[in-house]
Short mmCIF file of C-alpha atoms in Angstrom, two decimals:
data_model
loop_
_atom_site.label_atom_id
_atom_site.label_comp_id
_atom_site.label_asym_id
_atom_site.label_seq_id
_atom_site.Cartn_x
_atom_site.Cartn_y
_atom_site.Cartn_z
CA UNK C 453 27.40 -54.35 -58.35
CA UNK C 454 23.82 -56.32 -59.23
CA UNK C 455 24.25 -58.39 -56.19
CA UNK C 456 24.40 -55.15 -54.14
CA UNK C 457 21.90 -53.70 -55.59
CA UNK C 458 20.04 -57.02 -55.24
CA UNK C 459 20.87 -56.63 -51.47
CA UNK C 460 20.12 -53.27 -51.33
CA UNK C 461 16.87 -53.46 -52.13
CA UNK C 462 16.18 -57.05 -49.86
CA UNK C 463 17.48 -54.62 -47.21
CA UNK C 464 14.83 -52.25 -48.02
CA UNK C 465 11.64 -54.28 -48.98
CA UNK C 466 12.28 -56.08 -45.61
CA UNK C 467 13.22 -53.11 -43.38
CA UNK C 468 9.41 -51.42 -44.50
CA UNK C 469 7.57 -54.62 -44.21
CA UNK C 470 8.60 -54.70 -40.65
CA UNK C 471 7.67 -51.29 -40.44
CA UNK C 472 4.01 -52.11 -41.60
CA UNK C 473 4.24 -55.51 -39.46
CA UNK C 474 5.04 -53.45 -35.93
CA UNK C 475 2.15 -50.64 -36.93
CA UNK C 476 -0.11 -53.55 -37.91
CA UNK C 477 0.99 -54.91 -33.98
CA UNK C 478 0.47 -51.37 -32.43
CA UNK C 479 -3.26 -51.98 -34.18
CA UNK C 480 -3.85 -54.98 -33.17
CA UNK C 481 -3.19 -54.31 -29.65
CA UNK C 482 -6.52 -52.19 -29.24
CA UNK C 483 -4.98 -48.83 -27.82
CA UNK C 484 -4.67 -45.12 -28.59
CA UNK C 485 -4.08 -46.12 -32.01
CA UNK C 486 -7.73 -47.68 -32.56
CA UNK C 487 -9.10 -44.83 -30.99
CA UNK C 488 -7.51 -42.72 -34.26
CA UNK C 489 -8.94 -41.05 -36.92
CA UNK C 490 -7.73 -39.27 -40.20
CA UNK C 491 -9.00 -35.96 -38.15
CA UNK C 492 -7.69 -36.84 -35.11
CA UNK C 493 -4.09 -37.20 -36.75
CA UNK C 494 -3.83 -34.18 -38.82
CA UNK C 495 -1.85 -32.15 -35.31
CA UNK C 496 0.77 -35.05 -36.07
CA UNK C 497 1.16 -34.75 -39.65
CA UNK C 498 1.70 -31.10 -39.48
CA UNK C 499 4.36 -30.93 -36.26
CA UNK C 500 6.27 -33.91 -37.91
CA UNK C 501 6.12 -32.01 -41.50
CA UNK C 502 7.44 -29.17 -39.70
CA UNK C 503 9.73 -30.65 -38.06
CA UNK C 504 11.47 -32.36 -40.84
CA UNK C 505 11.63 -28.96 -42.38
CA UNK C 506 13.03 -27.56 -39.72
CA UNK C 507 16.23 -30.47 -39.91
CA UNK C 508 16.44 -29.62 -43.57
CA UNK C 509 16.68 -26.07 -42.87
CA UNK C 510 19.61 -26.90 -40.28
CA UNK C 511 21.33 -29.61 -43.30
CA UNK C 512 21.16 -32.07 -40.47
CA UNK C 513 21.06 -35.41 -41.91
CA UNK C 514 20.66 -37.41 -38.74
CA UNK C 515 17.71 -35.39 -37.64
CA UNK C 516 16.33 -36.02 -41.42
CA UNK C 517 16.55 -39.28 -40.97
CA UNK C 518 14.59 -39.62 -38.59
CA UNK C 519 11.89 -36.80 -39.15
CA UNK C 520 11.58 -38.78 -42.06
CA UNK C 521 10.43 -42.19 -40.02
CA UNK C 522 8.07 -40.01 -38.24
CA UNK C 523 6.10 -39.11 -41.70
CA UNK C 524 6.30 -42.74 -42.68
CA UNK C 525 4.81 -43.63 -39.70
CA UNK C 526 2.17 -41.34 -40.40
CA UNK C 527 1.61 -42.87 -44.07
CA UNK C 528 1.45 -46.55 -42.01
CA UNK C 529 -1.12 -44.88 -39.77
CA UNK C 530 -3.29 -43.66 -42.39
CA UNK C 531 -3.44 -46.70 -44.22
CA UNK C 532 -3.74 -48.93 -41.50
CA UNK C 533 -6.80 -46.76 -40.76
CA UNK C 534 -8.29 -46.98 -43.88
CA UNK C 535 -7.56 -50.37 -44.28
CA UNK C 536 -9.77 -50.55 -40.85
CA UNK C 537 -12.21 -48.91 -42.81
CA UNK C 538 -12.40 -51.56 -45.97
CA UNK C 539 -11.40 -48.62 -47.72
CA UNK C 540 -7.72 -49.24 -48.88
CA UNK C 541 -3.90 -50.41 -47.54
CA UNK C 542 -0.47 -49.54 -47.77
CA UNK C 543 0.17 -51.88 -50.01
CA UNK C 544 -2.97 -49.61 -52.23
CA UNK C 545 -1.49 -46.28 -51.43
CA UNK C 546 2.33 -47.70 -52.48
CA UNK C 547 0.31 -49.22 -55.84
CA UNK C 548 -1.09 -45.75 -56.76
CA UNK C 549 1.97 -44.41 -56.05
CA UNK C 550 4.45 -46.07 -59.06
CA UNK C 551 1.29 -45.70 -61.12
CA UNK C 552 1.34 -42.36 -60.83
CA UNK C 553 5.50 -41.73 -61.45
CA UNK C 554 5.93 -44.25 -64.36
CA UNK C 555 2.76 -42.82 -66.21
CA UNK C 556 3.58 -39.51 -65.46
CA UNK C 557 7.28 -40.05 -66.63
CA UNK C 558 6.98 -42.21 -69.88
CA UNK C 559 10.70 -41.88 -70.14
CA UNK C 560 11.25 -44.55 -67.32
CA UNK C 561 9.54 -47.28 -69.46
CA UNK C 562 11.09 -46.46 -72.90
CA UNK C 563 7.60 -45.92 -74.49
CA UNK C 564 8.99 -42.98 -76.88
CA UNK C 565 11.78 -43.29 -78.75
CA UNK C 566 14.40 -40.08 -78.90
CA UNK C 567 11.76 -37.42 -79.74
CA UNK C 568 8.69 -35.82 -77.35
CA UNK C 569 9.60 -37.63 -74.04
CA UNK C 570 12.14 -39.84 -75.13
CA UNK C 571 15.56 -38.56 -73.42
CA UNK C 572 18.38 -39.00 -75.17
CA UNK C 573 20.93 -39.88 -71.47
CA UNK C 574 23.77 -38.03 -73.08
CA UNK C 575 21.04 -34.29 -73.00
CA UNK C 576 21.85 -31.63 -70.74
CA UNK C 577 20.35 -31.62 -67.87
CA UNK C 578 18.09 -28.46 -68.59
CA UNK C 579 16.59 -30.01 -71.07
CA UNK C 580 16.28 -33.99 -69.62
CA UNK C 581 14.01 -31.11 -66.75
CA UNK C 582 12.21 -29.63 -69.76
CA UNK C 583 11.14 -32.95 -71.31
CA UNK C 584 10.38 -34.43 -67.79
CA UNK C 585 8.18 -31.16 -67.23
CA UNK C 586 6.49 -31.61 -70.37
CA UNK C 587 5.26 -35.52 -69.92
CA UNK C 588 4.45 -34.66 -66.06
CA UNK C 589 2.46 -31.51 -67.24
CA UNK C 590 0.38 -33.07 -69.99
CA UNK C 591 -0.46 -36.54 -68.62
CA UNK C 592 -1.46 -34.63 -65.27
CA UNK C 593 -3.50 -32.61 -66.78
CA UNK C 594 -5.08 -35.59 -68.98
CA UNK C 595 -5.35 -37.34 -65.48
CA UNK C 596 -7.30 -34.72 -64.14
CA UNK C 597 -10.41 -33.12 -65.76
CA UNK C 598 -10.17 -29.66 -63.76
CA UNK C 599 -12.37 -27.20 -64.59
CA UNK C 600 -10.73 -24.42 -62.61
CA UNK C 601 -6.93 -23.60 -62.72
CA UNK C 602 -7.30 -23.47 -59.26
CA UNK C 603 -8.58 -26.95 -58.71
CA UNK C 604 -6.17 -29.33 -56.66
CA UNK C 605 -4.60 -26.91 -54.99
CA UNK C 606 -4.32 -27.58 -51.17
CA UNK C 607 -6.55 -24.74 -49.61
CA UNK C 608 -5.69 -25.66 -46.18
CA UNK C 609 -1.73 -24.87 -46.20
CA UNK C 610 -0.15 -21.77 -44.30
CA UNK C 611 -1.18 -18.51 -46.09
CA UNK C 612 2.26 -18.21 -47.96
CA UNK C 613 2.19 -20.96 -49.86
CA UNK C 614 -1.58 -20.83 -50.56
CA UNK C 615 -0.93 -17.61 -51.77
CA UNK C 616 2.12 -18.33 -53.94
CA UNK C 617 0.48 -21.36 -55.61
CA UNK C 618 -3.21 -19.34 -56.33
CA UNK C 619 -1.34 -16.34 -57.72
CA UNK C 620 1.33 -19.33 -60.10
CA UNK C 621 -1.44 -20.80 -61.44
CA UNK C 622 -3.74 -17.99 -61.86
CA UNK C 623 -0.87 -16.48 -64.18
CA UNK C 624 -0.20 -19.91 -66.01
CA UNK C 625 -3.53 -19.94 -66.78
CA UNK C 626 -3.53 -16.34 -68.35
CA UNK C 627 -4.65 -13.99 -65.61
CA UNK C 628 -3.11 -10.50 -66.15
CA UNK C 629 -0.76 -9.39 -63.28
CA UNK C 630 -2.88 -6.35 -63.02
CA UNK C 631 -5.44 -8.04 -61.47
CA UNK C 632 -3.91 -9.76 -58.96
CA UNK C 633 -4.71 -7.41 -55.77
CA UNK C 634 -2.06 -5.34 -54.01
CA UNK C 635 -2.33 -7.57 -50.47
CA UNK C 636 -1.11 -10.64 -52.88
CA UNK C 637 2.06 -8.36 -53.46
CA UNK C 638 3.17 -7.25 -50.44
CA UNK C 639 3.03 -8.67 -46.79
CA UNK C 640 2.28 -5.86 -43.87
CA UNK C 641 3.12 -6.77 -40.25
CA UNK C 642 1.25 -5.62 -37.43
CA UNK C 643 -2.31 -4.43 -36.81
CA UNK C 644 -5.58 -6.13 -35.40
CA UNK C 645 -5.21 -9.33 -37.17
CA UNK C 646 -2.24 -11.43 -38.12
CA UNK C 647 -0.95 -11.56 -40.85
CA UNK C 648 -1.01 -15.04 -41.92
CA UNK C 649 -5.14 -14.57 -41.66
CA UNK C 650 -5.16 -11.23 -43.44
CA UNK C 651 -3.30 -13.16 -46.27
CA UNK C 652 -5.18 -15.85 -45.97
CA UNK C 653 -8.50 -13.78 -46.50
CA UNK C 654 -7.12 -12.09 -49.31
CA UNK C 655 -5.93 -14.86 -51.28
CA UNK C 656 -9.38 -17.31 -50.95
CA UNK C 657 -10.99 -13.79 -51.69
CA UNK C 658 -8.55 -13.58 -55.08
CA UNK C 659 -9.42 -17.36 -55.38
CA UNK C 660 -13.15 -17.20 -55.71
CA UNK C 661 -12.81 -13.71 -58.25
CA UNK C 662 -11.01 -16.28 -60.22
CA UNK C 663 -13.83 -19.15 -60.32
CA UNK C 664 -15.99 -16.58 -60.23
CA UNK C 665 -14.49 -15.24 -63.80
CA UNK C 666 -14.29 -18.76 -65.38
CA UNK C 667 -17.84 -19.61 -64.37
CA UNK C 668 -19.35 -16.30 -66.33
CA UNK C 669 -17.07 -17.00 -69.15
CA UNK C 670 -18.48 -20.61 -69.48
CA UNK C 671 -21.83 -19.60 -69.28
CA UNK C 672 -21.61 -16.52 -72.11
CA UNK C 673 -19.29 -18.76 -74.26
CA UNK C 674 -21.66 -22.14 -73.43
CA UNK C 675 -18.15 -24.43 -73.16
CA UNK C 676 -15.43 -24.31 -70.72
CA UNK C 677 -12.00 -23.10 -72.18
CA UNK C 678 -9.38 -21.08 -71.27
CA UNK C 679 -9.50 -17.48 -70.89
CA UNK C 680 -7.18 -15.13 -72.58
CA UNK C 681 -6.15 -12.00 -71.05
CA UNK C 682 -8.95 -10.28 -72.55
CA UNK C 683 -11.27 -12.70 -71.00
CA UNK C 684 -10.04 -12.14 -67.49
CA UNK C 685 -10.95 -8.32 -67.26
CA UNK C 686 -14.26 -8.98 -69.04
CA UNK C 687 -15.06 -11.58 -66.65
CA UNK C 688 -13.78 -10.50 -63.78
CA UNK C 689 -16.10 -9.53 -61.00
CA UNK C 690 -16.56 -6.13 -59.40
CA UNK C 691 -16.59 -4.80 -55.91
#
């Protein structure tokens, strides 16, 4: 079993390094691919993320397969960009990567014992999630100095999402659910504009009430903390 696993991953460390070798190839060759930017890509990276929902949706794991190649090729093309740039590699971008999972997830490297992260292997699995939750939770937010709830959050995705995540973290962070306005509750159909932008309006609208709230709390209070319910509706802004 350790020599297949030895083989296994062999197979794998050589399989991507030939994937990085023929985009470093495509590169070199002075094409459409020089003429690339992060900008110019972003068309890609959304039809290929779409895409590979789209074979997930259909529990097609052929077409998975190789949706997923298509995003790794966009991760190569990135990189290879960057690396262009003197800015970073793949090699960087992998680095940053484990970095992030083992110190996020103490539990892989046996720092704790049987206790706050350590998980005993014989736990149920609800609470091996819980502890995992926990570590990932607290050393993110130790990563990160955010001084908005809202900070990190990818503004840019479809209006469903962006609205889903704002509203989540707006009510982890305390926010009563009576202030969270009625076109955050329900979707309408029809009328002059879609309704992906009328969402969309709504929820960067909801999105700067919230900074808005924590940026007059901070400046009454002098510090920047959380805000308990009762700090939301004195804070938050009218009209």
């Amino acid at each position: 079993m350790a020599a297949e696993s030895a083989a296994d991953i062999t197979r794998m460390t050589e399989a991507l390094g030939e994937a990085v070798e023929v985009m470093d190839r495509l590169w070199n060759f002075g094409g459409w691919e020089v003429t690339q930017t992060h900008d110019s890509l972003r068309p890609y990276l959304l039809e290929e993320t779409y895409e590979l929902l789209d074979a997930i949706q259909d529990e097609d794991a052929e077409t998975i397969r190789e949706e997923l190649g298509d995003l790794l090729l966009q991760v190569l093309f990135h990189s290879r960009i960057a690396e262009a740039a003197g800015e970073f590699t793949v090699a960087d971008v992998a680095a940053a990567l484990v970095s992030k999972l083992v110190h996020r997830s103490p539990h892989l490297i046996g720092e704790h014992g049987p206790g706050e992260y350590g998980i005993d292997p014989a736990a149920a699995v609800a609470d091996k999630i819980a502890a995992q939750e926990k570590a990932w939770e607290e050393r993110k937010s130790a990563e990160k100095a955010r001084r908005s709830c809202l900070d990190g959050i990818a503004m840019a995705q479809p209006a469903l999402a962006l609205a889903e995540k704002v509203r989540s973290r707006a009510i982890k962070a305390g926010l009563p659910e009576e202030l969270i306005p009625g076109a955050l509750r329900v979707v309408q159909l029809g009328g002059p504009d879609s309704a992906e932008e009328r969402l969309r309006k709504a929820t960067l609208a909801f999105a700067t009430a919230i900074r808005a709230a924590e940026d007059a709390a901070e400046i009454d209070r002098g510090e920047r903390r959380a805000l308990a319910a009762a700090d939301w509706h004195r804070y938050w802004p009218c009209g």
